[in-house]
Structures are given as structure tokens and as C-alpha cells.
Amino acid sequence: MAHAEAAQTTTKTILSGADLQRVIDRIAHQILEKTRGAGDTVLLGIPTRGAPLARRIAERIEAFEQVRVPVGSIDITLYRDDLRSQAPRPLGPTEVPQGGIDGQRVILVDDVLFRGRTVRAALDALRDLGRPSAVQLAVLVDRGHRELPIRADYVGKNLPTALDEQVQVRLAEVDGTDGVMIISGSGPPSI
Amino acid sequence: MTFLIKGVSLLGGEPTDLLLRDGVVAEAGTGVSAAGAQVIDADGLVALPGLVDLHTHLREPGREDAETVETGSRAAALGGYTAVCAMANTEPVADTAGVVEQVWRLGRRAGLVDVQPVGAVTVGLRGEHLAELGAMATSAAAVRIFSDDGHCVSDPRLMRRALEYVQAFDGTVAQHAEEPRLTENAQMHEGEISARLGLTGWPAVAEEAIIARDVLLAEHVGARLHICHVSTAGSVEILRAAKARGVRVSAEVTPHHLLLTDERTTTYDPVFKVNPPLRTGADVAALRQAVADGVIDAIATDHAPHTVEDKECEWAYARPGMLGLQTALPVALEVFGQQWDLIAERMSRAPARLAGLDGHGRHPATGEPANLTLVDPTARVSVDATAQASRSRNTPFARMTLPGRVVATFLRGEPTVLDGKASR
Amino acid sequence: MSRHLLSAADLDADEATAVLDTAAEMANVAGREVKKLPTLRGRTVVNLFYEDSTRTRISFEAAAKRLSADVINFSAKGSSVAKGESLKDTALTLQAMGADAVVIRHGASGAPHRLADWVDGSVINAGDGTHEHPTQALLDAYTMRARLGRLAGLKVAIVGDVLHSRVARSNVLLLHTLGAHVTLVAPPTLLPVGVGAWPADTSFDLDAVLPSSDVVMMLRVQRERMGDSFFPSVREYSRRYGLDGARMRQLPAHAIVMHPGPMIRGMEIAPEVADSPRSTITEQVTNGVSVRMAVLYLLLGGMNQ
């Protein structure tokens, strides 16, 4: 029966692979512009998909301006405020680049900005890792519905959604293919 | 009071009427009638001679919080028993005429089964000096079986002397076969499961070595020997060989050793802790065969009540022992099916002979003492640990559904159990 | 993972690997300036120790505190337990205090299983009698994987008093689950009857086993076993089963030497071996905290079951 229900969902492609690459390029440009050349900047991706996204942005920045931005990852699982809502989750890697984050401008990178709780947890996690001079946020998709006073500094695409829709970002490094889909119909809302 | 039992099947035979009057079976046959008799419709019920337990711990005197002669007697009657042999490991130990007479009198006062005290072989069960066996034999309790049960008479010279000495008054030494040096701190059967659970093993050889020694001693001095709670396939083979040679050895097995294995230990629930321990499936099979072919003479409960505090604790700290009186017959029916003659032999006739209880273990024929029990063989009952007549609740059969229900028990013609309820 | 960790056999290969992977992330926290995570804030972990084991208790305590759990140390000494309170009554007390997890060390095999029947929280076996010590096995497996890069196919020799060793039992079960191959090496008196059913080989000859071993784990041998005639003398034991420098040199170049501690230098292990670069003894202690953090997180870091 569950299969019959699942079959009623509809999947709509919002960004193709090529679109996604263009959006990443734009974020890279925005970062270069807003940080005046991305000096003293560290990109920290939030696993799972924020981490490869951060690496791609860094690659584009280097391609555009020959600037090497240190990239790492910051897992927020142990800082979540909703741990008790489901079985224990597996941990993602936390990798702080050589040189650390003290005094650096840290740009957190995630795939989808939704309620804002992930970013809140990331800010807590960051505090335990060091003291950045500033923290910014880059997201591929902002789908609205914030529950906390959080906004992104760099947004690939603003995507108005209904609460029961799911936004799915696919990256070749994780999913084998690139693209952004919106899934509507039944199923739990994504976070 | 006169009772007329209508249409009961004697050991599975054709329906028969039994008239019980003045403590005996006054008449047995069909179409029996008696004015003023209370009629019991026994259609579909099976009559067995009242069961006799060679091995019961009644805990009184000393541990009345676990059991008393009265509560244990009630459990026995409800289990279909008309006589039980009360083991000597009380506090004080039943090693004098005074203590065995006290137990005997308490049994008479309770009046639910004949309580036949067992006397200790050695003073205080310490295995050092013979107790006054003759004084116990000639006391009002007329002790015939002597046992240090709970402890092995491990000193071979002392065992020899005991075997010899009790012949003067037709006594029997009942040995708890456990070589103590091989079972120091032992917790369960030594084998694959003890290795996995990290519990010190109680090796089969600790039992077998003592049985082998004692049958040789009994043979040498020409005495009678009884082996308590045989638990291993190896013990069965030693007994089989000894009996074939004509050694006067008898043996008992408990219901739990006929049904349960050491697999039960894996929960670490001490309700399964017992001495000797639960053994393997191969041992269980050998014990069943030995009951069927007579190498083992009797099924005896080793009813061993323990308080909740002594059982709801860590395995190693728990006391060994299991309740048995109210579940023995259902377990026997579960294991052997409705082999009524076999059950009557192993649970009534043979133990009555071994204990010298002349009024028990007799076929309910005209003129015989009216000690009998009526069983509904079609009933299946789920064992409820909290609903035992015993003061304790340490039954390993809890939540098991077993065949057979004791409907009535008569002791010398008087009902100790009617409609499945104790008369007092 | 199920609600409790009573035996290493409670973990299948995926679950055991998840513990080790999680422990690897937890180990990073230990290297940071702020060694604390908010994960178990508001949760209560009780250390219920019926045996003195400072190192295990401290390891669990550090693990729980790094995850921000409230830790209550309930040592049997000087408490109601010493005055004869039963395990069951203690369990009811802990239950009333709202313990989310009870870490229990007990001299009686199976005591954690009994406790698990009486409390709602998770029970973690921190060593029970001669039965098991699953977190020790997990930290040993973690240490092997960290040093040698894998567990599958590793040849592990566990040497010494297997009969009385909870460490050996848990390691045999866990290493088998994770694909390593265990050989138990001991005098016949110190191998349990029934060991043939274990997923391990046995040998009486240490010298024959060493050249093909990737890991040698030395177990503690208590002197009092000599009084029970498990072996004739300390000298004979250590000649036949002790790991000295000469024996260590029979090992392959990459092989490591482990010991669950506390070790008896000169009995089962020579100082030269204990202090050699092959020895992982101090790493084992460090890794213990990470592994116990992982276990606590995986048992308590989610929904109440």
C-alpha cells in the first residue's frame, strides 16, 4: 500500500546539471565580490551535500581568480536540537583546514536553507572549533519557512515551496548526477 | 465421610466406581451405590495411586519464610501427592530424633499428606561424623532414608560406614552425588554454554565419579544405595551397569531434568539455577530413556522453595533450587504422555517401596488404603508462578502450558483436594 | 543498535562498524581546545561500579561528560550497596532517579542482564564477572583498525587466561563479527571446556602462532591462579606464555602488541615489549574514551525507545 501512495508523488526538475553549475559559478563570483577577493576566507561545507558543494565553489573561485580558498567540513549532528525525534544518526566528517578558523571569515555552505535549524547548530559547532572574525552563509537553494532569525549571504536560487514539498539537491559526488528537484505529494517534509 | 467416585478410569482402564469409606477402598466395580455417600462424578478422570515424593524440601524448621510443612503439604496435595519425604537440610538440621519427630508431627498436624522425614547422614550435614541414625530410625518418625542432600557425603570412608550401618534397621542412604572439589563455586553445567556465559562449570563427571564410587562401595558391603536427582547420561550408564550386576542401587530423577536444558541459563534468570544443574539435550534424552526402561526408579521433585530475595538477584548469588510439587505430574505427562502405568510406577509405587511407606503406592482395589488422586488428562494449564500454594514462587515452568490437572486427592479416604482446591 | 550493550554479540557487523566510525569522529573532539559536545545535555548516566576499576570508570565518566551528560558515580563502596542492598533495589532507586543509562561493572557474570530487566534506561556492560566487557573489545578493535587500517582478515592471537577473561570473550565475538581471525593461546587449564564452540582457533603453543599474527593481545594472569593449580609456577607460565623481547621479534614487522591493562610486567609481558613502539597500551586508553562516547551517543543520542 505504501508503494501505491509513494507512486502518487510528482517530481519536477528545478535546475538541470548545467543550471546547477551556473548557479555555483554565480555564488563563487558573489563571494569574490562581497569579500573583495576571498582573502582570509575559509569554506566549511555541512555534510552531506554541503561539503562537495564547498569544494566546487572553491574550485570555481580558483578558476576565476587563481585564489586558493581553504575548504573543510563541519558536521552538525552532535549539535542538533532534534536528536530525540529519531534513531541516532550517523556522523559526518568534521575537517578543519590547516591553519584553522581563528580570525578567518568562515563561509558555511549547505545545499538547502529551510527552517534554519541546521545553520543554528552549525554556529554552535563553529564556536567549539574556534573564533572566526565573521561567519557567512552560502546556500544553493533557499526554500523559505524559517523558524529562526537566520538568512543567507549567498543564495543560488530562491525557491518558494509548500511545507509538504521536498527539495532534493543531487550532486555527482554523492548521487552520481547533478540537479535540483522538487517533490510534491505525500512523504515527510524535508528539512 | 463416605465418597463414591463414579466412572473413574483406573490408570487409563475402563470406567469404574470406587467407594471410599473408613480410610480404605470399600468397594470397586461398576454400578456401585451407597446411601449417604457424597458422589463425585469422575467421568473422563483418571485415578492414580496417590503420588509419593522421595525428595521434598519443606524448609521448616528454619526457613519458614520460604516454605512451611503446612504450605509445602498443601502444594503436594494439589500436585496429587499423598506422601512426601522431607529432606534433612533444615535449620537446625534434621540430624537428631528430636528434629525428625518435630517435622513428622508438623506433617501430621497439617494433615494434607504424610510427611516422612529424611534424616541427615552426618551431624550438621558437615560430612565429618555419623548422626544418630539409629535413634532417628526408632523415633516416632521411623526414619528409613538418610541423606545429606544439598551436600555430598564425599568422604569415601564415611560413606562406606553409613551404607553399612543403616542395614541394621533396613535403612537406605540417599546420596547427593557431587564431588565437592570438582564443583567449587560451580554455577551451571560445564559445557559450551557455561563457556560462553562465563559461569563456573559444574562438570558431569563430578556427579558420575561419586555414583561410580558409591555403587562400588554398596556392592562391596552389600548395602542398599539410593542416588538423588540423577542428571547426566553418564550417570545413567553407570547405574545401568551396576543394576545389571545386581548392585542394590536405586535412583531418582527430577521433573526439571526431564524437561529443561542448560539453554535456559542464557537469560541469567536464577529461577533456572538448580543443583545439580540443568544439563544438555543429550542428557535429557538419556534420562527419559532411563525412566522408561527402569534404570531410574522414581521421579522425585527436589521441590526446593526459595524466597524472592534469594532468587531475584545475580545468578551467582542466587540459591539453587526449583519448586516441583505442583508441576511434577503435568511435566511427567508432557514428557511421557498418558503412560499411566509408567507414571504410577515412577511417581507412586516405586517411591513408596523405596521409602518404606506401606500404605502408599497401592492400586486402588477393594480393601486397600484409599490414597489416590484423580486427574483430568485433557486439561491444559498455564503455570502461574504467583498462584502456587507454596510460599515461594521459584517455578522454572512459569508461563508454560502443561497437560493434566489434579482434580481431587484422597488421603486415607478423606479429600485433601476437591475440585482442584485444597480442603484446608 | 538495541537498547542495551550487554554483550559484544549484541552488535552485528554494520552496528559494530558504526560504533567504530562514530568513535573516529569523536576522537577528533579530543584533539580540540573545547572537548565538549552538547549532544547528551539533560541526560543522566549512572556509573554503577561494584568492583574497583578506576580506569574504566574514569573512561566512561570522561566520555559522558564530553557529551554533556550528567554523570552520577554510584560506587558500591560506602553506599547502601555495601550495606547489603540488593541489585534489584538499587535498580529501582536508579529508575526513580530517571537514569537514562546505567554503566555497570559487577563481579557476577550476567548482572547487567538482570539489571536490564529492572530499569527502563539503557544498560551498558562495563565488565561482568568472567563473562564480557564489550566496550573493551570495541576499543581494541578500534585500535587495531587505526594501526593496521582494517579488521577483515587480520590474524589476532589472544594469549593468557582465557578461562577467566571477559576481555577474551568479548573480543572473540566482536572480532569474528568484523571478519578477523582469532587464535586463543593458553595452557589447556586456562581454556574453558566448551571453547570448541567459539568462533576461534585454539593453540597451546605461542611460538607457533606468533610468526603469522598481525595482533597479539596479552591477557592479565593473576598470580592466585597458581594456587589453584592452573599452572605450576609464575616462572613456568611466563616461559611458555609470556611475551618477551625474543618472542616479540618473531612477529611480522607490522604486528602490534595489545594489553587491556592493568598489566603485570614480567609475568605475561616483558617491560621491553610493553614499552616498544609495537605496544598500543596507551593508545588503547585514549581510544577507550572515544569508543565509549560513540556507544553513549548511539544508545542515548536518539529517540527514547
XYZ file of C-alpha atoms in Angstrom, chain A residues 13-181:
169
model
C 13.218 19.438 -12.115
C 14.069 22.967 -10.991
C 17.699 23.075 -12.030
C 19.389 20.847 -14.580
C 23.017 19.838 -14.221
C 24.098 22.705 -16.397
C 21.874 25.163 -14.470
C 23.401 23.959 -11.240
C 26.918 24.606 -12.491
C 25.920 28.123 -13.497
C 24.439 28.763 -10.079
C 27.647 27.592 -8.421
C 29.639 29.904 -10.668
C 27.403 32.782 -9.599
C 27.875 32.045 -5.923
C 31.657 31.947 -6.497
C 31.504 35.343 -8.182
C 29.329 36.792 -5.424
C 31.763 35.588 -2.796
C 34.706 37.112 -4.649
C 32.829 40.353 -4.986
C 31.462 40.624 -1.484
C 34.718 39.534 0.202
C 36.836 41.579 -2.154
C 38.863 38.677 -3.426
C 38.162 35.956 -0.866
C 41.239 36.576 1.253
C 41.306 35.247 4.871
C 38.294 33.151 3.983
C 37.521 29.503 4.781
C 34.677 27.497 3.271
C 33.105 24.913 5.587
C 30.551 22.619 3.995
C 27.862 20.981 6.079
C 27.713 17.240 5.322
C 26.370 15.536 3.395
C 25.999 17.739 0.275
C 27.327 20.997 1.647
C 30.824 19.504 1.736
C 31.227 18.776 -2.021
C 29.397 21.994 -2.758
C 32.011 23.927 -0.795
C 34.782 22.192 -2.731
C 33.133 23.100 -6.048
C 32.744 26.730 -5.062
C 36.409 26.826 -4.051
C 37.395 25.299 -7.371
C 35.433 27.943 -9.264
C 36.938 30.751 -7.187
C 40.372 29.428 -8.001
C 39.461 29.131 -11.686
C 38.190 32.713 -11.809
C 40.796 34.499 -9.720
C 43.573 31.979 -9.010
C 42.823 32.290 -5.288
C 43.045 29.126 -3.182
C 40.393 29.200 -0.517
C 40.844 26.572 2.248
C 37.917 24.148 2.367
C 36.730 21.911 5.184
C 33.574 20.397 6.555
C 31.592 20.813 9.733
C 29.238 18.080 10.868
C 26.388 19.376 12.984
C 24.748 16.111 14.063
C 26.002 16.290 17.627
C 24.662 19.864 17.909
C 21.159 19.219 16.601
C 18.200 20.211 18.755
C 16.013 17.425 17.381
C 18.172 14.394 18.190
C 15.429 12.776 20.203
C 12.991 12.759 17.306
C 14.531 9.753 15.603
C 17.071 6.963 15.955
C 20.690 8.071 16.399
C 22.071 9.444 13.152
C 25.443 8.538 11.702
C 28.047 11.266 11.992
C 29.555 13.103 9.032
C 33.169 14.239 8.966
C 34.360 17.472 10.566
C 37.564 18.599 8.908
C 39.040 21.969 9.738
C 41.615 23.076 7.133
C 45.246 23.565 8.118
C 45.562 26.993 9.666
C 42.264 26.710 11.490
C 39.467 29.234 11.517
C 40.571 31.704 14.167
C 40.389 35.237 12.741
C 39.141 33.952 9.408
C 35.948 34.727 7.574
C 34.106 31.408 7.625
C 31.516 30.811 4.962
C 29.199 27.931 5.867
C 27.964 26.091 2.796
C 24.811 23.998 2.652
C 22.569 22.725 -0.087
C 19.126 23.842 1.109
C 18.178 26.560 3.615
C 14.824 25.738 5.168
C 13.883 26.163 8.840
C 17.322 27.479 9.795
C 17.960 24.923 12.497
C 20.873 23.301 10.729
C 22.598 26.650 10.484
C 21.913 27.339 14.143
C 23.547 24.013 15.019
C 26.448 24.850 12.702
C 27.003 28.148 14.515
C 27.145 26.251 17.814
C 29.556 23.720 16.372
C 31.703 26.503 14.959
C 32.006 28.117 18.351
C 33.626 24.916 19.667
C 36.093 24.868 16.780
C 37.481 28.378 17.103
C 36.748 32.098 16.823
C 36.195 33.314 13.266
C 36.256 37.053 12.534
C 32.953 36.701 10.702
C 30.556 33.950 9.674
C 28.603 33.983 6.442
C 26.248 31.539 4.831
C 26.062 30.274 1.253
C 23.215 28.018 0.099
C 22.285 26.548 -3.233
C 18.532 26.827 -2.621
C 16.569 28.930 -0.154
C 13.122 27.412 0.098
C 11.724 29.695 2.840
C 9.831 28.702 6.025
C 12.442 29.938 8.502
C 11.880 29.232 12.168
C 14.906 31.196 13.382
C 16.288 34.671 12.593
C 18.741 33.395 10.016
C 19.369 34.500 6.431
C 21.847 33.524 3.777
C 24.540 35.858 2.425
C 24.787 33.979 -0.870
C 21.770 32.284 -2.428
C 21.906 30.250 -5.613
C 18.179 30.155 -6.112
C 15.191 31.370 -4.137
C 12.544 28.694 -4.440
C 9.124 29.286 -2.909
C 7.762 25.924 -1.694
C 4.858 24.448 0.160
C 5.675 22.793 3.503
C 4.770 19.332 2.297
C 7.073 19.563 -0.690
C 10.597 18.213 -0.669
C 13.555 19.909 -2.232
C 16.167 17.456 -3.357
C 19.648 18.523 -4.382
C 21.672 15.942 -6.270
C 25.401 16.210 -6.662
C 27.523 13.906 -8.760
C 29.953 13.321 -5.844
C 27.151 11.896 -3.698
C 24.300 10.974 -6.011
C 26.044 10.303 -9.314
C 24.247 13.142 -11.067
C 23.679 16.911 -10.722
C 20.322 18.653 -10.423
C 17.687 20.130 -8.120
C 14.196 18.625 -7.936
